[in-house]
Amino acid sequence: MNEVVIASTNQGKIREIESILKDIKIRVKSLKDFPEIPEIEEDGLTFSENALKKAQLVSKLTGKVTIA
């Protein structure tokens, strides 16, 4: 089964993404599954900048495909 990491601890966001991906059998993990990853400062000027920063850092630290 394929796996994707959601660079978030927001349970609503995680449930929504799990619901979208369930029919294509992708296992969803979140930052709660990786307690060793420190909190990531959201210091970008836009939501997109913050999401990109989080996704890139979490992907680098986990070695997994990551979205934010």
mmCIF file of N, CA and C in Angstrom, residues 6 15 21 28 33 41 43 54:
data_model
loop_
_atom_site.group_PDB
_atom_site.id
_atom_site.type_symbol
_atom_site.label_atom_id
_atom_site.label_comp_id
_atom_site.label_asym_id
_atom_site.label_seq_id
_atom_site.Cartn_x
_atom_site.Cartn_y
_atom_site.Cartn_z
ATOM 1 N N ILE A 6 0.875 13.736 5.797
ATOM 2 C CA ILE A 6 0.248 15.047 5.838
ATOM 3 C C ILE A 6 1.020 15.862 6.862
ATOM 4 N N ARG A 15 -8.562 13.925 8.470
ATOM 5 C CA ARG A 15 -9.746 13.108 8.146
ATOM 6 C C ARG A 15 -10.241 13.386 6.727
ATOM 7 N N LEU A 21 -8.622 9.976 -0.169
ATOM 8 C CA LEU A 21 -7.671 8.978 -0.669
ATOM 9 C C LEU A 21 -8.073 7.530 -0.394
ATOM 10 N N VAL A 28 -2.590 7.150 4.994
ATOM 11 C CA VAL A 28 -2.276 8.525 5.375
ATOM 12 C C VAL A 28 -1.645 8.534 6.760
ATOM 13 N N ASP A 33 2.385 10.913 13.813
ATOM 14 C CA ASP A 33 3.092 9.636 13.645
ATOM 15 C C ASP A 33 4.602 9.815 13.681
ATOM 16 N N GLU A 41 8.003 26.355 12.184
ATOM 17 C CA GLU A 41 7.529 27.732 12.240
ATOM 18 C C GLU A 41 6.925 28.128 10.896
ATOM 19 N N ASP A 43 6.423 30.909 8.965
ATOM 20 C CA ASP A 43 6.839 32.302 8.851
ATOM 21 C C ASP A 43 6.770 32.839 7.425
ATOM 22 N N LYS A 54 6.620 23.368 4.942
ATOM 23 C CA LYS A 54 6.328 22.203 5.782
ATOM 24 C C LYS A 54 6.463 20.906 4.986
#
